[in-house]
Amino acid sequence: MFPKITFISLILLAQLNMMFAAPPSNPSKPKLAEVNVSISYNEGGQFFVESCGAVNGTLTFTLEADPTEERKYLVNLLGSATPLVDYNITGLTDTITFAPGQTQLVFPIIVTMDILSELDEDINVTVIDLLNQVFISSAQAEIHDSFTPKINNGQDITVCRGAEIILSADEGGASYLWSPAASLDNTTSSTVTYTSNNSGKVNLLVNLGTCQIRDTIDIRITNPSVILTSSDDTICGPEVVDFNTITAQQGGTYSWRPASLFPDQNKAFQSVKVSQNATVIVSYTIEGCTASDTIFMKVAPGVNYSQPFTDTLACKGEKISFGDLTNAKNYTFTPFSGIDFTDFNNPFIIANKDISYNLSITATDGSCTNEYSFVIKVAEGSFDLDTPDQVKICFGDSTLVKYSYTPKTSVIVWTPMDSTFRFVNDTSFYLKPTVTTEYTGTFSIGHCVFTKKITVKVDSLPELPITTFWPKPFYCKGETLVLSSPTYDKTNFPDITYDWGQPLGGIEPFTALNLTLITQDTFLYIRKTTNGACYMEDSIKINVKVPLVSFTLTDTIVCANEPVPVTVITDMVDLEWKPAEGVNCSDCKSVIITTPVTQTFTVTGKSDGCPAGGSIKITVKQPVIALSSTDTTVCPNEPVEVTVLSPATNLAWSPTNKVSCVECVTTILTTALDQDFLISGILDGCPAFGGIAVHISGPIAFGITVSPADNVAIGNPITASVENPVPGASYQWKINGRDLGTHGSSYDIVVETTDDLIEASLISGPGGNYCTGFGAVRFAGIAPYIDVPNAFTPNGDSKNDVFKAVIPFGVQILEMTIVNRWGQKVFTEGNTNNGWDGKFNNKDAPSDTYLFVVKYQLAQGGVIESRRGEVTLYR
């Protein structure tokens, strides 16, 4: 609780602030020093209490920072309590002074204990800065005559068992002690939480000064109970079940779940139909406390079915459903004939005669079976339309409707029966509505109502004459026209369609109201318009002016630059020939045309203001003299024989200095460099030309094969052969750059190294060979090799007892000789390679270093190699 500030104290404080309000700030004055004021109570609590002897306290002034010089402050005592009468602050004057370095001043407060009954009073201490004359801080305290704390304002409490209750007592005590401690979360605070388990009392002892105040309240626990019973907890299909409750108390309210099963909630007894498994919960509430009980209702599986009827009167042809058997699939009908089981969960019949059925539904666990019966009676009668029930007519047309019915004694009423309706007889009539209309015929037999409906949809078409934007007696060919009709409200004709067929010069779409076209010739354009049952054709004829244009000569074939006389027959004026080049008169009807190449010449003009024109194609023959060859590659100066294959005359070859005969049909061409040869002559009466390109090839690159291809010892021969050799030609052979002379396309060469380069050059010369060429191949000869140890120990231990060469497969030792350091031969052998056992003249040779020479070669022959070295004999 905060110290109390009375209304009078606030007024006096405001007045003091006004009295000592500082003038506008002066930069020369020092900054205010903050002073905190506080009042503490020696006996604890939050105020002074005269009757409890809680009358001693302390007033403390504290500077927030050490003063560097003496500071003085004005102290005012305000409030409803009177100084020196109701209280005394020992040593306090109206001015307090802080010496340099001093931050705290403390003064004892003593409240006067009297026997007067007074209202609560307050002390208000304010601090004013004398230098700046402004209010700094204040503190308040209250003086009470007595202190009587109460628990929850002395009110007893009723709660539910287990509920938590907040209990509080007036603040201001020095200490609090609550009991019973077992039900409380805290026993020493002014506010505690009490957990209700049993009815009882809660006690409180509050200490302040010489006072010990006690208070007690009663807590009563409400603990309702309810027991739920049912007439049955397991049923076979939907069944009415009674639910009853037993309570220990009287009164109270009830609520049931699921709510959908219990529309009337506040009842102790319920009788409801249960169709499926359900957890039934009843809640009983009294004095704000609730108890509940639960029963689980089990419906036998597979029998959840609600019978839609027992007896019914059906109309003939009516569909009668036996209800939803989705949750009751283990069923049988007796009899089962006439029932449609297409949807097994929803069987039905079409009522045609009186009939009865029995339905048995057995639970899927076999625990029970329910029986149902159905009696169906059929009312006789029929009503059928012999015409479609949807008819379309065009506005102004009529349609005939035919129908049949039984019994004939029935009276059929048709609506609407207005001016659009005209009877023919009792089974037919004409309908001529002006708008789409639905007609209904009805008659009754008992409760059965027989009804048929027929809808007559009335279609119409708007007036849609076809016009052009610029009507003219005729149009020029190639003009773009739009054939259009008036606009209309499309919402009145949503199904209207158009078809222009295949209009001459038309531009798609051909299914729109209007048509865009490019005039070609005079043509009658017809548009077919359809809207439902309505059909209409509109047409317009477009006259197109087609000027007369013809030529005395059709497309022709001539020789290059041969004059061609042409005359155009036309009613056009302002003639113009294009291209003008090659035409002797660009605006004449009769002209002479010459052209070196095939070309189309066009003449244009106007007829009755319409542009027109025509064209003629002059095809220029450009015969080509066919040759036996037109492109060939040969060696330098190699003769090329060429024959003219076309029946051309007046032949002439060029260049003349490189042909054997200038005017001959067959000639020989010879050249050292690339050369194009031309031939001219007369073919089909026109100048003709032909030609052949002779290309001179460079040196020929050829391959060389070797036999055997590998595994040949150095020193043995191989056969090198040129691939695809020139017949009868000579080749210069080399090995590793050494000339081997001139030979044929194959030559035997001795292998010299493990990487021999074999080369062959084609020699140009007589015998029909005019080319040069080059080829090369590398061949790896096989060189023999051996390993020889550098020491041995002939001591009879079977380890390194013999000195001999280590030879690989395919290598043979020809001779091994060993001499001592004085040159004396101590061992020699032929090609056995048995080795030296360290004896000389059948005696052990001394330990020493010996010289050896080993000669060896490949087993297939080839070069003989030798190996020299030193070997040390150790004893």
PDB file of N, CA and C in Angstrom, residues 103-161:
ATOM      1  N   THR A 103      26.014  13.076   1.801  1.00  0.00           N
ATOM      2  CA  THR A 103      24.931  12.702   0.880  1.00  0.00           C
ATOM      3  C   THR A 103      23.670  12.284   1.605  1.00  0.00           C
ATOM      4  N   GLN A 104      23.659  12.207   2.975  1.00  0.00           N
ATOM      5  CA  GLN A 104      22.457  11.708   3.637  1.00  0.00           C
ATOM      6  C   GLN A 104      22.257  12.425   4.979  1.00  0.00           C
ATOM      7  N   LEU A 105      20.945  12.756   5.252  1.00  0.00           N
ATOM      8  CA  LEU A 105      20.543  13.335   6.538  1.00  0.00           C
ATOM      9  C   LEU A 105      19.399  12.505   7.066  1.00  0.00           C
ATOM     10  N   VAL A 106      19.416  12.106   8.343  1.00  0.00           N
ATOM     11  CA  VAL A 106      18.411  11.216   8.927  1.00  0.00           C
ATOM     12  C   VAL A 106      17.822  11.896  10.169  1.00  0.00           C
ATOM     13  N   PHE A 107      16.467  11.829  10.291  1.00  0.00           N
ATOM     14  CA  PHE A 107      15.764  12.437  11.419  1.00  0.00           C
ATOM     15  C   PHE A 107      14.735  11.451  11.938  1.00  0.00           C
ATOM     16  N   PRO A 108      14.670  11.238  13.284  1.00  0.00           N
ATOM     17  CA  PRO A 108      13.670  10.313  13.846  1.00  0.00           C
ATOM     18  C   PRO A 108      12.287  10.970  13.860  1.00  0.00           C
ATOM     19  N   ILE A 109      11.241  10.103  13.610  1.00  0.00           N
ATOM     20  CA  ILE A 109       9.840  10.551  13.664  1.00  0.00           C
ATOM     21  C   ILE A 109       9.192   9.855  14.838  1.00  0.00           C
ATOM     22  N   ILE A 110       8.476  10.629  15.654  1.00  0.00           N
ATOM     23  CA  ILE A 110       7.743  10.058  16.795  1.00  0.00           C
ATOM     24  C   ILE A 110       6.312  10.549  16.681  1.00  0.00           C
ATOM     25  N   VAL A 111       5.352   9.582  16.582  1.00  0.00           N
ATOM     26  CA  VAL A 111       3.932   9.929  16.490  1.00  0.00           C
ATOM     27  C   VAL A 111       3.365   9.980  17.902  1.00  0.00           C
ATOM     28  N   THR A 112       2.543  10.983  18.146  1.00  0.00           N
ATOM     29  CA  THR A 112       1.949  11.174  19.490  1.00  0.00           C
ATOM     30  C   THR A 112       0.828  10.168  19.688  1.00  0.00           C
ATOM     31  N   MET A 113       0.891   9.400  20.783  1.00  0.00           N
ATOM     32  CA  MET A 113      -0.158   8.434  21.108  1.00  0.00           C
ATOM     33  C   MET A 113      -1.159   9.126  22.032  1.00  0.00           C
ATOM     34  N   ASP A 114      -2.392   9.250  21.601  1.00  0.00           N
ATOM     35  CA  ASP A 114      -3.432   9.876  22.424  1.00  0.00           C
ATOM     36  C   ASP A 114      -4.644   8.968  22.402  1.00  0.00           C
ATOM     37  N   ILE A 115      -5.609   9.349  23.154  1.00  0.00           N
ATOM     38  CA  ILE A 115      -6.811   8.508  23.244  1.00  0.00           C
ATOM     39  C   ILE A 115      -7.934   9.094  22.429  1.00  0.00           C
ATOM     40  N   LEU A 116      -7.582  10.095  21.610  1.00  0.00           N
ATOM     41  CA  LEU A 116      -8.604  10.747  20.802  1.00  0.00           C
ATOM     42  C   LEU A 116      -8.956   9.858  19.628  1.00  0.00           C
ATOM     43  N   SER A 117     -10.244   9.814  19.279  1.00  0.00           N
ATOM     44  CA  SER A 117     -10.699   9.089  18.094  1.00  0.00           C
ATOM     45  C   SER A 117     -10.692  10.068  16.920  1.00  0.00           C
ATOM     46  N   GLU A 118      -9.750   9.854  16.036  1.00  0.00           N
ATOM     47  CA  GLU A 118      -9.574  10.778  14.913  1.00  0.00           C
ATOM     48  C   GLU A 118      -9.671  10.014  13.588  1.00  0.00           C
ATOM     49  N   LEU A 119      -9.882  10.763  12.539  1.00  0.00           N
ATOM     50  CA  LEU A 119      -9.807  10.167  11.203  1.00  0.00           C
ATOM     51  C   LEU A 119      -8.339   9.890  10.865  1.00  0.00           C
ATOM     52  N   ASP A 120      -8.150   9.058   9.875  1.00  0.00           N
ATOM     53  CA  ASP A 120      -6.786   8.807   9.422  1.00  0.00           C
ATOM     54  C   ASP A 120      -6.167  10.119   8.969  1.00  0.00           C
ATOM     55  N   GLU A 121      -4.890  10.335   9.384  1.00  0.00           N
ATOM     56  CA  GLU A 121      -4.190  11.565   9.033  1.00  0.00           C
ATOM     57  C   GLU A 121      -2.947  11.230   8.212  1.00  0.00           C
ATOM     58  N   ASP A 122      -2.425  12.264   7.535  1.00  0.00           N
ATOM     59  CA  ASP A 122      -1.239  12.001   6.722  1.00  0.00           C
ATOM     60  C   ASP A 122      -0.201  13.079   6.938  1.00  0.00           C
ATOM     61  N   ILE A 123       1.059  12.696   6.711  1.00  0.00           N
ATOM     62  CA  ILE A 123       2.208  13.599   6.784  1.00  0.00           C
ATOM     63  C   ILE A 123       2.771  13.713   5.372  1.00  0.00           C
ATOM     64  N   ASN A 124       2.997  14.955   4.936  1.00  0.00           N
ATOM     65  CA  ASN A 124       3.556  15.178   3.604  1.00  0.00           C
ATOM     66  C   ASN A 124       4.796  16.037   3.744  1.00  0.00           C
ATOM     67  N   VAL A 125       5.979  15.473   3.414  1.00  0.00           N
ATOM     68  CA  VAL A 125       7.257  16.178   3.523  1.00  0.00           C
ATOM     69  C   VAL A 125       7.690  16.555   2.109  1.00  0.00           C
ATOM     70  N   THR A 126       7.919  17.862   1.857  1.00  0.00           N
ATOM     71  CA  THR A 126       8.360  18.309   0.530  1.00  0.00           C
ATOM     72  C   THR A 126       9.701  19.016   0.661  1.00  0.00           C
ATOM     73  N   VAL A 127      10.498  18.944  -0.425  1.00  0.00           N
ATOM     74  CA  VAL A 127      11.828  19.543  -0.464  1.00  0.00           C
ATOM     75  C   VAL A 127      11.839  20.571  -1.581  1.00  0.00           C
ATOM     76  N   ILE A 128      12.332  21.821  -1.275  1.00  0.00           N
ATOM     77  CA  ILE A 128      12.409  22.902  -2.250  1.00  0.00           C
ATOM     78  C   ILE A 128      13.866  23.315  -2.362  1.00  0.00           C
ATOM     79  N   ASP A 129      14.358  23.463  -3.576  1.00  0.00           N
ATOM     80  CA  ASP A 129      15.726  23.943  -3.798  1.00  0.00           C
ATOM     81  C   ASP A 129      15.733  25.446  -3.579  1.00  0.00           C
ATOM     82  N   LEU A 130      16.483  25.936  -2.548  1.00  0.00           N
ATOM     83  CA  LEU A 130      16.484  27.362  -2.222  1.00  0.00           C
ATOM     84  C   LEU A 130      17.138  28.177  -3.323  1.00  0.00           C
ATOM     85  N   LEU A 131      18.205  27.653  -3.908  1.00  0.00           N
ATOM     86  CA  LEU A 131      18.940  28.423  -4.902  1.00  0.00           C
ATOM     87  C   LEU A 131      18.103  28.677  -6.141  1.00  0.00           C
ATOM     88  N   ASN A 132      17.437  27.598  -6.629  1.00  0.00           N
ATOM     89  CA  ASN A 132      16.645  27.724  -7.864  1.00  0.00           C
ATOM     90  C   ASN A 132      15.162  27.905  -7.595  1.00  0.00           C
ATOM     91  N   GLN A 133      14.748  27.741  -6.315  1.00  0.00           N
ATOM     92  CA  GLN A 133      13.376  27.969  -5.888  1.00  0.00           C
ATOM     93  C   GLN A 133      12.387  27.092  -6.662  1.00  0.00           C
ATOM     94  N   VAL A 134      12.691  25.801  -6.758  1.00  0.00           N
ATOM     95  CA  VAL A 134      11.779  24.866  -7.421  1.00  0.00           C
ATOM     96  C   VAL A 134      11.600  23.645  -6.540  1.00  0.00           C
ATOM     97  N   PHE A 135      10.461  22.989  -6.727  1.00  0.00           N
ATOM     98  CA  PHE A 135      10.144  21.755  -6.008  1.00  0.00           C
ATOM     99  C   PHE A 135      11.020  20.630  -6.530  1.00  0.00           C
ATOM    100  N   ILE A 136      11.521  19.796  -5.568  1.00  0.00           N
ATOM    101  CA  ILE A 136      12.410  18.707  -5.972  1.00  0.00           C
ATOM    102  C   ILE A 136      11.759  17.363  -5.720  1.00  0.00           C
ATOM    103  N   SER A 137      11.318  17.079  -4.499  1.00  0.00           N
ATOM    104  CA  SER A 137      10.765  15.752  -4.205  1.00  0.00           C
ATOM    105  C   SER A 137       9.922  15.839  -2.951  1.00  0.00           C
ATOM    106  N   SER A 138       9.244  14.697  -2.642  1.00  0.00           N
ATOM    107  CA  SER A 138       8.400  14.659  -1.442  1.00  0.00           C
ATOM    108  C   SER A 138       8.239  13.213  -0.995  1.00  0.00           C
ATOM    109  N   ALA A 139       7.734  13.018   0.213  1.00  0.00           N
ATOM    110  CA  ALA A 139       7.423  11.696   0.771  1.00  0.00           C
ATOM    111  C   ALA A 139       6.198  11.829   1.644  1.00  0.00           C
ATOM    112  N   GLN A 140       5.402  10.753   1.757  1.00  0.00           N
ATOM    113  CA  GLN A 140       4.156  10.786   2.532  1.00  0.00           C
ATOM    114  C   GLN A 140       4.124   9.618   3.505  1.00  0.00           C
ATOM    115  N   ALA A 141       3.372   9.783   4.548  1.00  0.00           N
ATOM    116  CA  ALA A 141       3.135   8.724   5.527  1.00  0.00           C
ATOM    117  C   ALA A 141       1.751   8.934   6.115  1.00  0.00           C
ATOM    118  N   GLU A 142       1.128   7.843   6.643  1.00  0.00           N
ATOM    119  CA  GLU A 142      -0.213   7.910   7.225  1.00  0.00           C
ATOM    120  C   GLU A 142      -0.148   7.579   8.719  1.00  0.00           C
ATOM    121  N   ILE A 143      -1.090   8.181   9.464  1.00  0.00           N
ATOM    122  CA  ILE A 143      -1.224   7.909  10.908  1.00  0.00           C
ATOM    123  C   ILE A 143      -2.634   7.390  11.129  1.00  0.00           C
ATOM    124  N   HIS A 144      -2.735   6.138  11.659  1.00  0.00           N
ATOM    125  CA  HIS A 144      -4.040   5.523  11.936  1.00  0.00           C
ATOM    126  C   HIS A 144      -4.213   5.417  13.440  1.00  0.00           C
ATOM    127  N   ASP A 145      -5.468   5.554  13.896  1.00  0.00           N
ATOM    128  CA  ASP A 145      -5.757   5.324  15.313  1.00  0.00           C
ATOM    129  C   ASP A 145      -5.612   3.842  15.644  1.00  0.00           C
ATOM    130  N   SER A 146      -6.098   2.972  14.715  1.00  0.00           N
ATOM    131  CA  SER A 146      -6.068   1.532  14.986  1.00  0.00           C
ATOM    132  C   SER A 146      -5.866   0.787  13.667  1.00  0.00           C
ATOM    133  N   PHE A 147      -5.730  -0.588  13.786  1.00  0.00           N
ATOM    134  CA  PHE A 147      -5.481  -1.431  12.609  1.00  0.00           C
ATOM    135  C   PHE A 147      -6.221  -2.742  12.808  1.00  0.00           C
ATOM    136  N   THR A 148      -7.225  -3.014  11.954  1.00  0.00           N
ATOM    137  CA  THR A 148      -8.047  -4.229  12.100  1.00  0.00           C
ATOM    138  C   THR A 148      -8.132  -4.945  10.760  1.00  0.00           C
ATOM    139  N   PRO A 149      -7.119  -5.651  10.371  1.00  0.00           N
ATOM    140  CA  PRO A 149      -7.151  -6.356   9.069  1.00  0.00           C
ATOM    141  C   PRO A 149      -8.176  -7.482   9.070  1.00  0.00           C
ATOM    142  N   LYS A 150      -8.820  -7.742   7.906  1.00  0.00           N
ATOM    143  CA  LYS A 150      -9.828  -8.775   7.728  1.00  0.00           C
ATOM    144  C   LYS A 150      -9.444  -9.666   6.533  1.00  0.00           C
ATOM    145  N   ILE A 151      -9.875 -10.955   6.615  1.00  0.00           N
ATOM    146  CA  ILE A 151      -9.689 -11.881   5.478  1.00  0.00           C
ATOM    147  C   ILE A 151     -10.861 -11.680   4.521  1.00  0.00           C
ATOM    148  N   ASN A 152     -10.551 -11.301   3.285  1.00  0.00           N
ATOM    149  CA  ASN A 152     -11.593 -11.142   2.250  1.00  0.00           C
ATOM    150  C   ASN A 152     -12.770 -10.342   2.796  1.00  0.00           C
ATOM    151  N   ASN A 153     -12.452  -9.257   3.487  1.00  0.00           N
ATOM    152  CA  ASN A 153     -13.482  -8.387   4.061  1.00  0.00           C
ATOM    153  C   ASN A 153     -14.409  -9.139   5.001  1.00  0.00           C
ATOM    154  N   GLY A 154     -13.924 -10.254   5.613  1.00  0.00           N
ATOM    155  CA  GLY A 154     -14.697 -10.976   6.611  1.00  0.00           C
ATOM    156  C   GLY A 154     -15.776 -11.871   6.031  1.00  0.00           C
ATOM    157  N   GLN A 155     -15.798 -12.133   4.698  1.00  0.00           N
ATOM    158  CA  GLN A 155     -16.841 -12.931   4.071  1.00  0.00           C
ATOM    159  C   GLN A 155     -16.459 -14.400   4.052  1.00  0.00           C
ATOM    160  N   ASP A 156     -17.383 -15.289   4.516  1.00  0.00           N
ATOM    161  CA  ASP A 156     -17.198 -16.732   4.385  1.00  0.00           C
ATOM    162  C   ASP A 156     -17.317 -17.123   2.910  1.00  0.00           C
ATOM    163  N   ILE A 157     -16.737 -18.290   2.557  1.00  0.00           N
ATOM    164  CA  ILE A 157     -16.643 -18.684   1.136  1.00  0.00           C
ATOM    165  C   ILE A 157     -17.161 -20.094   0.959  1.00  0.00           C
ATOM    166  N   THR A 158     -17.909 -20.283  -0.142  1.00  0.00           N
ATOM    167  CA  THR A 158     -18.350 -21.623  -0.564  1.00  0.00           C
ATOM    168  C   THR A 158     -17.706 -21.917  -1.916  1.00  0.00           C
ATOM    169  N   VAL A 159     -16.980 -23.046  -2.022  1.00  0.00           N
ATOM    170  CA  VAL A 159     -16.264 -23.384  -3.256  1.00  0.00           C
ATOM    171  C   VAL A 159     -16.397 -24.861  -3.564  1.00  0.00           C
ATOM    172  N   CYS A 160     -15.964 -25.213  -4.819  1.00  0.00           N
ATOM    173  CA  CYS A 160     -15.944 -26.614  -5.228  1.00  0.00           C
ATOM    174  C   CYS A 160     -14.673 -27.267  -4.711  1.00  0.00           C
ATOM    175  N   ARG A 161     -14.794 -28.586  -4.477  1.00  0.00           N
ATOM    176  CA  ARG A 161     -13.634 -29.330  -3.995  1.00  0.00           C
ATOM    177  C   ARG A 161     -12.497 -29.220  -5.027  1.00  0.00           C
TER     178      ARG A 161
END
